[in-house]
Amino acid sequence: MIRNTTKLQKFGWVLFVLYLLALVYFMFFAESFGRTADPQSEYAYNLELFKEIKRFYTYREQLGFKAVFLNLVGNVVGFMPFGFFLPVVSRRGRKWYNALLLGFSFSLCIETIQLVFKVGSFDVDDLLLNTTGGILGFLLYKIVQKVRIRRKLRARKKEL
């Protein structure tokens, strides 16, 4: 698997692993995100789509910009690297539906671990936001690839 890869793909793997490590830290251990050494005493979950998104929007004045931004935008932006690096490290990740499925599956794993170990809450809104971030990252990858191809074509035309 690693043997037949380019230097760029190997570098992509390194960045992808570093991203995953950072994501695990922020999702499970970062005290600044409300993670503490003591697990919650009860399971926390939300199975109603848009419930937390509405709550954050409705109470944005009381919660403050930082809390709303971290929850809504942070969940999207936090998963954009997943969608971006997936096609770099895997040929299967170059199809939009695989990026969607893998982004959703990875998010589901994180949410389930948070629920089981009581280090956060299982939230379907987070699943939606994270999956959206993964797809946006995938779209960004596609845009970057088109720009790279155009630049290569222009460089070849100048050589001729």
mmCIF file with all atom_site columns, C-alpha atoms in Angstrom:
data_model
loop_
_atom_site.group_PDB
_atom_site.id
_atom_site.type_symbol
_atom_site.label_atom_id
_atom_site.label_alt_id
_atom_site.label_comp_id
_atom_site.label_asym_id
_atom_site.label_entity_id
_atom_site.label_seq_id
_atom_site.pdbx_PDB_ins_code
_atom_site.Cartn_x
_atom_site.Cartn_y
_atom_site.Cartn_z
_atom_site.occupancy
_atom_site.B_iso_or_equiv
_atom_site.pdbx_formal_charge
_atom_site.auth_seq_id
_atom_site.auth_comp_id
_atom_site.auth_asym_id
_atom_site.auth_atom_id
_atom_site.pdbx_PDB_model_num
ATOM 1   C CA . MET A 1 1   ? 0.000   0.000  0.000   1.00 0.00 ? 1   MET A CA 1
ATOM 2   C CA . ILE A 1 2   ? 2.629   2.580  1.031   1.00 0.00 ? 2   ILE A CA 1
ATOM 3   C CA . ARG A 1 3   ? 5.264   1.223  -1.380  1.00 0.00 ? 3   ARG A CA 1
ATOM 4   C CA . ASN A 1 4   ? 3.412   2.254  -4.558  1.00 0.00 ? 4   ASN A CA 1
ATOM 5   C CA . THR A 1 5   ? 2.672   5.810  -3.484  1.00 0.00 ? 5   THR A CA 1
ATOM 6   C CA . THR A 1 6   ? 4.174   9.108  -4.533  1.00 0.00 ? 6   THR A CA 1
ATOM 7   C CA . LYS A 1 7   ? 6.041   11.437 -2.183  1.00 0.00 ? 7   LYS A CA 1
ATOM 8   C CA . LEU A 1 8   ? 3.009   13.709 -2.159  1.00 0.00 ? 8   LEU A CA 1
ATOM 9   C CA . GLN A 1 9   ? 0.759   10.831 -1.097  1.00 0.00 ? 9   GLN A CA 1
ATOM 10  C CA . LYS A 1 10  ? 3.198   9.841  1.654   1.00 0.00 ? 10  LYS A CA 1
ATOM 11  C CA . PHE A 1 11  ? 3.224   13.439 2.869   1.00 0.00 ? 11  PHE A CA 1
ATOM 12  C CA . GLY A 1 12  ? -0.586  13.362 2.699   1.00 0.00 ? 12  GLY A CA 1
ATOM 13  C CA . TRP A 1 13  ? -0.572  10.273 4.906   1.00 0.00 ? 13  TRP A CA 1
ATOM 14  C CA . VAL A 1 14  ? 1.621   12.011 7.476   1.00 0.00 ? 14  VAL A CA 1
ATOM 15  C CA . LEU A 1 15  ? -0.663  15.057 7.520   1.00 0.00 ? 15  LEU A CA 1
ATOM 16  C CA . PHE A 1 16  ? -3.765  12.842 7.677   1.00 0.00 ? 16  PHE A CA 1
ATOM 17  C CA . VAL A 1 17  ? -2.440  10.913 10.697  1.00 0.00 ? 17  VAL A CA 1
ATOM 18  C CA . LEU A 1 18  ? -1.444  14.157 12.442  1.00 0.00 ? 18  LEU A CA 1
ATOM 19  C CA . TYR A 1 19  ? -4.915  15.549 11.740  1.00 0.00 ? 19  TYR A CA 1
ATOM 20  C CA . LEU A 1 20  ? -6.562  12.407 13.179  1.00 0.00 ? 20  LEU A CA 1
ATOM 21  C CA . LEU A 1 21  ? -4.421  12.633 16.310  1.00 0.00 ? 21  LEU A CA 1
ATOM 22  C CA . ALA A 1 22  ? -5.343  16.297 16.772  1.00 0.00 ? 22  ALA A CA 1
ATOM 23  C CA . LEU A 1 23  ? -9.015  15.500 16.205  1.00 0.00 ? 23  LEU A CA 1
ATOM 24  C CA . VAL A 1 24  ? -8.935  12.723 18.822  1.00 0.00 ? 24  VAL A CA 1
ATOM 25  C CA . TYR A 1 25  ? -7.311  15.102 21.283  1.00 0.00 ? 25  TYR A CA 1
ATOM 26  C CA . PHE A 1 26  ? -9.920  17.831 20.766  1.00 0.00 ? 26  PHE A CA 1
ATOM 27  C CA . MET A 1 27  ? -12.852 15.415 20.783  1.00 0.00 ? 27  MET A CA 1
ATOM 28  C CA . PHE A 1 28  ? -11.864 13.473 23.897  1.00 0.00 ? 28  PHE A CA 1
ATOM 29  C CA . PHE A 1 29  ? -9.182  15.226 25.951  1.00 0.00 ? 29  PHE A CA 1
ATOM 30  C CA . ALA A 1 30  ? -9.176  19.016 25.415  1.00 0.00 ? 30  ALA A CA 1
ATOM 31  C CA . GLU A 1 31  ? -10.345 20.734 28.570  1.00 0.00 ? 31  GLU A CA 1
ATOM 32  C CA . SER A 1 32  ? -10.994 23.905 26.571  1.00 0.00 ? 32  SER A CA 1
ATOM 33  C CA . PHE A 1 33  ? -13.758 21.966 24.787  1.00 0.00 ? 33  PHE A CA 1
ATOM 34  C CA . GLY A 1 34  ? -15.355 20.820 28.044  1.00 0.00 ? 34  GLY A CA 1
ATOM 35  C CA . ARG A 1 35  ? -13.583 17.463 28.243  1.00 0.00 ? 35  ARG A CA 1
ATOM 36  C CA . THR A 1 36  ? -12.644 16.556 31.794  1.00 0.00 ? 36  THR A CA 1
ATOM 37  C CA . ALA A 1 37  ? -10.904 13.614 33.432  1.00 0.00 ? 37  ALA A CA 1
ATOM 38  C CA . ASP A 1 38  ? -14.158 12.708 35.179  1.00 0.00 ? 38  ASP A CA 1
ATOM 39  C CA . PRO A 1 39  ? -16.759 11.210 32.839  1.00 0.00 ? 39  PRO A CA 1
ATOM 40  C CA . GLN A 1 40  ? -20.337 12.435 33.042  1.00 0.00 ? 40  GLN A CA 1
ATOM 41  C CA . SER A 1 41  ? -22.571 10.466 35.390  1.00 0.00 ? 41  SER A CA 1
ATOM 42  C CA . GLU A 1 42  ? -25.335 10.002 32.799  1.00 0.00 ? 42  GLU A CA 1
ATOM 43  C CA . TYR A 1 43  ? -25.478 9.369  29.088  1.00 0.00 ? 43  TYR A CA 1
ATOM 44  C CA . ALA A 1 44  ? -26.071 12.515 27.063  1.00 0.00 ? 44  ALA A CA 1
ATOM 45  C CA . TYR A 1 45  ? -27.594 12.287 23.613  1.00 0.00 ? 45  TYR A CA 1
ATOM 46  C CA . ASN A 1 46  ? -29.733 14.109 21.091  1.00 0.00 ? 46  ASN A CA 1
ATOM 47  C CA . LEU A 1 47  ? -31.573 12.105 18.440  1.00 0.00 ? 47  LEU A CA 1
ATOM 48  C CA . GLU A 1 48  ? -33.717 14.974 17.108  1.00 0.00 ? 48  GLU A CA 1
ATOM 49  C CA . LEU A 1 49  ? -32.267 16.515 13.953  1.00 0.00 ? 49  LEU A CA 1
ATOM 50  C CA . PHE A 1 50  ? -31.659 20.294 14.140  1.00 0.00 ? 50  PHE A CA 1
ATOM 51  C CA . LYS A 1 51  ? -32.551 20.451 17.855  1.00 0.00 ? 51  LYS A CA 1
ATOM 52  C CA . GLU A 1 52  ? -29.110 21.604 19.034  1.00 0.00 ? 52  GLU A CA 1
ATOM 53  C CA . ILE A 1 53  ? -28.557 23.772 15.956  1.00 0.00 ? 53  ILE A CA 1
ATOM 54  C CA . LYS A 1 54  ? -31.834 25.592 16.710  1.00 0.00 ? 54  LYS A CA 1
ATOM 55  C CA . ARG A 1 55  ? -30.923 25.866 20.381  1.00 0.00 ? 55  ARG A CA 1
ATOM 56  C CA . PHE A 1 56  ? -27.539 27.399 19.586  1.00 0.00 ? 56  PHE A CA 1
ATOM 57  C CA . TYR A 1 57  ? -29.136 29.834 17.158  1.00 0.00 ? 57  TYR A CA 1
ATOM 58  C CA . THR A 1 58  ? -32.011 30.765 19.489  1.00 0.00 ? 58  THR A CA 1
ATOM 59  C CA . TYR A 1 59  ? -29.787 31.337 22.521  1.00 0.00 ? 59  TYR A CA 1
ATOM 60  C CA . ARG A 1 60  ? -26.785 32.754 20.651  1.00 0.00 ? 60  ARG A CA 1
ATOM 61  C CA . GLU A 1 61  ? -26.904 35.978 22.697  1.00 0.00 ? 61  GLU A CA 1
ATOM 62  C CA . GLN A 1 62  ? -26.778 34.134 26.039  1.00 0.00 ? 62  GLN A CA 1
ATOM 63  C CA . LEU A 1 63  ? -24.282 31.472 24.926  1.00 0.00 ? 63  LEU A CA 1
ATOM 64  C CA . GLY A 1 64  ? -21.920 33.938 23.314  1.00 0.00 ? 64  GLY A CA 1
ATOM 65  C CA . PHE A 1 65  ? -20.270 34.028 19.927  1.00 0.00 ? 65  PHE A CA 1
ATOM 66  C CA . LYS A 1 66  ? -17.446 31.641 20.868  1.00 0.00 ? 66  LYS A CA 1
ATOM 67  C CA . ALA A 1 67  ? -19.743 28.800 21.978  1.00 0.00 ? 67  ALA A CA 1
ATOM 68  C CA . VAL A 1 68  ? -22.005 29.139 18.936  1.00 0.00 ? 68  VAL A CA 1
ATOM 69  C CA . PHE A 1 69  ? -19.061 29.432 16.551  1.00 0.00 ? 69  PHE A CA 1
ATOM 70  C CA . LEU A 1 70  ? -17.228 26.444 18.038  1.00 0.00 ? 70  LEU A CA 1
ATOM 71  C CA . ASN A 1 71  ? -20.302 24.249 17.889  1.00 0.00 ? 71  ASN A CA 1
ATOM 72  C CA . LEU A 1 72  ? -21.706 25.121 14.489  1.00 0.00 ? 72  LEU A CA 1
ATOM 73  C CA . VAL A 1 73  ? -18.696 26.218 12.450  1.00 0.00 ? 73  VAL A CA 1
ATOM 74  C CA . GLY A 1 74  ? -16.172 24.162 14.401  1.00 0.00 ? 74  GLY A CA 1
ATOM 75  C CA . ASN A 1 75  ? -17.923 20.889 13.623  1.00 0.00 ? 75  ASN A CA 1
ATOM 76  C CA . VAL A 1 76  ? -17.927 21.701 9.902   1.00 0.00 ? 76  VAL A CA 1
ATOM 77  C CA . VAL A 1 77  ? -14.386 23.096 9.701   1.00 0.00 ? 77  VAL A CA 1
ATOM 78  C CA . GLY A 1 78  ? -13.042 20.359 11.976  1.00 0.00 ? 78  GLY A CA 1
ATOM 79  C CA . PHE A 1 79  ? -14.015 17.684 9.462   1.00 0.00 ? 79  PHE A CA 1
ATOM 80  C CA . MET A 1 80  ? -12.953 19.490 6.295   1.00 0.00 ? 80  MET A CA 1
ATOM 81  C CA . PRO A 1 81  ? -9.394  18.079 6.496   1.00 0.00 ? 81  PRO A CA 1
ATOM 82  C CA . PHE A 1 82  ? -10.887 14.575 6.668   1.00 0.00 ? 82  PHE A CA 1
ATOM 83  C CA . GLY A 1 83  ? -12.676 15.095 3.365   1.00 0.00 ? 83  GLY A CA 1
ATOM 84  C CA . PHE A 1 84  ? -9.662  16.836 1.847   1.00 0.00 ? 84  PHE A CA 1
ATOM 85  C CA . PHE A 1 85  ? -7.039  14.224 2.762   1.00 0.00 ? 85  PHE A CA 1
ATOM 86  C CA . LEU A 1 86  ? -9.204  11.180 2.097   1.00 0.00 ? 86  LEU A CA 1
ATOM 87  C CA . PRO A 1 87  ? -8.754  11.274 -1.703  1.00 0.00 ? 87  PRO A CA 1
ATOM 88  C CA . VAL A 1 88  ? -5.051  12.017 -1.205  1.00 0.00 ? 88  VAL A CA 1
ATOM 89  C CA . VAL A 1 89  ? -4.434  8.872  0.844   1.00 0.00 ? 89  VAL A CA 1
ATOM 90  C CA . SER A 1 90  ? -6.931  6.528  -0.826  1.00 0.00 ? 90  SER A CA 1
ATOM 91  C CA . ARG A 1 91  ? -8.104  6.039  -4.378  1.00 0.00 ? 91  ARG A CA 1
ATOM 92  C CA . ARG A 1 92  ? -11.478 4.940  -3.041  1.00 0.00 ? 92  ARG A CA 1
ATOM 93  C CA . GLY A 1 93  ? -11.823 8.336  -1.384  1.00 0.00 ? 93  GLY A CA 1
ATOM 94  C CA . ARG A 1 94  ? -11.820 10.028 -4.790  1.00 0.00 ? 94  ARG A CA 1
ATOM 95  C CA . LYS A 1 95  ? -15.515 9.289  -5.319  1.00 0.00 ? 95  LYS A CA 1
ATOM 96  C CA . TRP A 1 96  ? -17.904 11.732 -3.651  1.00 0.00 ? 96  TRP A CA 1
ATOM 97  C CA . TYR A 1 97  ? -20.161 8.994  -2.283  1.00 0.00 ? 97  TYR A CA 1
ATOM 98  C CA . ASN A 1 98  ? -17.215 7.238  -0.608  1.00 0.00 ? 98  ASN A CA 1
ATOM 99  C CA . ALA A 1 99  ? -16.149 10.529 0.949   1.00 0.00 ? 99  ALA A CA 1
ATOM 100 C CA . LEU A 1 100 ? -19.712 11.029 2.183   1.00 0.00 ? 100 LEU A CA 1
ATOM 101 C CA . LEU A 1 101 ? -19.991 7.505  3.569   1.00 0.00 ? 101 LEU A CA 1
ATOM 102 C CA . LEU A 1 102 ? -16.555 7.503  5.204   1.00 0.00 ? 102 LEU A CA 1
ATOM 103 C CA . GLY A 1 103 ? -17.048 10.989 6.667   1.00 0.00 ? 103 GLY A CA 1
ATOM 104 C CA . PHE A 1 104 ? -20.404 9.976  8.117   1.00 0.00 ? 104 PHE A CA 1
ATOM 105 C CA . SER A 1 105 ? -19.004 6.664  9.425   1.00 0.00 ? 105 SER A CA 1
ATOM 106 C CA . PHE A 1 106 ? -16.018 8.326  11.076  1.00 0.00 ? 106 PHE A CA 1
ATOM 107 C CA . SER A 1 107 ? -18.258 10.935 12.672  1.00 0.00 ? 107 SER A CA 1
ATOM 108 C CA . LEU A 1 108 ? -20.623 8.198  13.871  1.00 0.00 ? 108 LEU A CA 1
ATOM 109 C CA . CYS A 1 109 ? -17.681 6.390  15.486  1.00 0.00 ? 109 CYS A CA 1
ATOM 110 C CA . ILE A 1 110 ? -16.600 9.528  17.314  1.00 0.00 ? 110 ILE A CA 1
ATOM 111 C CA . GLU A 1 111 ? -20.129 10.322 18.502  1.00 0.00 ? 111 GLU A CA 1
ATOM 112 C CA . THR A 1 112 ? -20.645 6.725  19.668  1.00 0.00 ? 112 THR A CA 1
ATOM 113 C CA . ILE A 1 113 ? -17.358 6.693  21.588  1.00 0.00 ? 113 ILE A CA 1
ATOM 114 C CA . GLN A 1 114 ? -18.331 9.990  23.239  1.00 0.00 ? 114 GLN A CA 1
ATOM 115 C CA . LEU A 1 115 ? -21.638 8.438  24.293  1.00 0.00 ? 115 LEU A CA 1
ATOM 116 C CA . VAL A 1 116 ? -20.240 5.129  25.543  1.00 0.00 ? 116 VAL A CA 1
ATOM 117 C CA . PHE A 1 117 ? -17.389 6.669  27.520  1.00 0.00 ? 117 PHE A CA 1
ATOM 118 C CA . LYS A 1 118 ? -19.479 9.673  28.620  1.00 0.00 ? 118 LYS A CA 1
ATOM 119 C CA . VAL A 1 119 ? -16.887 12.216 27.466  1.00 0.00 ? 119 VAL A CA 1
ATOM 120 C CA . GLY A 1 120 ? -19.398 14.219 25.481  1.00 0.00 ? 120 GLY A CA 1
ATOM 121 C CA . SER A 1 121 ? -22.781 13.705 23.974  1.00 0.00 ? 121 SER A CA 1
ATOM 122 C CA . PHE A 1 122 ? -24.066 11.779 21.002  1.00 0.00 ? 122 PHE A CA 1
ATOM 123 C CA . ASP A 1 123 ? -25.669 14.394 18.767  1.00 0.00 ? 123 ASP A CA 1
ATOM 124 C CA . VAL A 1 124 ? -27.225 13.808 15.350  1.00 0.00 ? 124 VAL A CA 1
ATOM 125 C CA . ASP A 1 125 ? -26.670 17.487 14.580  1.00 0.00 ? 125 ASP A CA 1
ATOM 126 C CA . ASP A 1 126 ? -22.927 16.896 15.011  1.00 0.00 ? 126 ASP A CA 1
ATOM 127 C CA . LEU A 1 127 ? -23.214 13.976 12.577  1.00 0.00 ? 127 LEU A CA 1
ATOM 128 C CA . LEU A 1 128 ? -24.816 16.306 10.038  1.00 0.00 ? 128 LEU A CA 1
ATOM 129 C CA . LEU A 1 129 ? -22.312 19.123 10.577  1.00 0.00 ? 129 LEU A CA 1
ATOM 130 C CA . ASN A 1 130 ? -19.283 16.794 10.543  1.00 0.00 ? 130 ASN A CA 1
ATOM 131 C CA . THR A 1 131 ? -20.454 15.029 7.385   1.00 0.00 ? 131 THR A CA 1
ATOM 132 C CA . THR A 1 132 ? -21.069 18.407 5.749   1.00 0.00 ? 132 THR A CA 1
ATOM 133 C CA . GLY A 1 133 ? -17.516 19.401 6.664   1.00 0.00 ? 133 GLY A CA 1
ATOM 134 C CA . GLY A 1 134 ? -16.151 16.196 5.162   1.00 0.00 ? 134 GLY A CA 1
ATOM 135 C CA . ILE A 1 135 ? -17.995 16.825 1.893   1.00 0.00 ? 135 ILE A CA 1
ATOM 136 C CA . LEU A 1 136 ? -16.840 20.466 1.794   1.00 0.00 ? 136 LEU A CA 1
ATOM 137 C CA . GLY A 1 137 ? -13.264 19.269 2.314   1.00 0.00 ? 137 GLY A CA 1
ATOM 138 C CA . PHE A 1 138 ? -13.713 16.796 -0.544  1.00 0.00 ? 138 PHE A CA 1
ATOM 139 C CA . LEU A 1 139 ? -15.036 19.573 -2.796  1.00 0.00 ? 139 LEU A CA 1
ATOM 140 C CA . LEU A 1 140 ? -12.045 21.720 -1.840  1.00 0.00 ? 140 LEU A CA 1
ATOM 141 C CA . TYR A 1 141 ? -9.760  18.839 -2.852  1.00 0.00 ? 141 TYR A CA 1
ATOM 142 C CA . LYS A 1 142 ? -11.497 18.643 -6.235  1.00 0.00 ? 142 LYS A CA 1
ATOM 143 C CA . ILE A 1 143 ? -11.069 22.396 -6.765  1.00 0.00 ? 143 ILE A CA 1
ATOM 144 C CA . VAL A 1 144 ? -7.384  22.214 -5.842  1.00 0.00 ? 144 VAL A CA 1
ATOM 145 C CA . GLN A 1 145 ? -6.909  19.316 -8.262  1.00 0.00 ? 145 GLN A CA 1
ATOM 146 C CA . LYS A 1 146 ? -8.525  21.260 -11.118 1.00 0.00 ? 146 LYS A CA 1
ATOM 147 C CA . VAL A 1 147 ? -6.272  24.245 -10.417 1.00 0.00 ? 147 VAL A CA 1
ATOM 148 C CA . ARG A 1 148 ? -3.190  21.988 -10.357 1.00 0.00 ? 148 ARG A CA 1
ATOM 149 C CA . ILE A 1 149 ? -4.153  20.388 -13.674 1.00 0.00 ? 149 ILE A CA 1
ATOM 150 C CA . ARG A 1 150 ? -4.750  23.788 -15.296 1.00 0.00 ? 150 ARG A CA 1
ATOM 151 C CA . ARG A 1 151 ? -1.365  25.040 -14.110 1.00 0.00 ? 151 ARG A CA 1
ATOM 152 C CA . LYS A 1 152 ? 0.372   21.949 -15.498 1.00 0.00 ? 152 LYS A CA 1
ATOM 153 C CA . LEU A 1 153 ? -1.356  22.395 -18.839 1.00 0.00 ? 153 LEU A CA 1
ATOM 154 C CA . ARG A 1 154 ? -0.354  26.070 -18.982 1.00 0.00 ? 154 ARG A CA 1
ATOM 155 C CA . ALA A 1 155 ? 3.236   25.192 -18.129 1.00 0.00 ? 155 ALA A CA 1
ATOM 156 C CA . ARG A 1 156 ? 3.327   22.576 -20.909 1.00 0.00 ? 156 ARG A CA 1
ATOM 157 C CA . LYS A 1 157 ? 1.901   25.041 -23.420 1.00 0.00 ? 157 LYS A CA 1
ATOM 158 C CA . LYS A 1 158 ? 4.610   27.564 -22.524 1.00 0.00 ? 158 LYS A CA 1
ATOM 159 C CA . GLU A 1 159 ? 7.302   24.899 -23.019 1.00 0.00 ? 159 GLU A CA 1
ATOM 160 C CA . LEU A 1 160 ? 6.066   24.212 -26.550 1.00 0.00 ? 160 LEU A CA 1
#
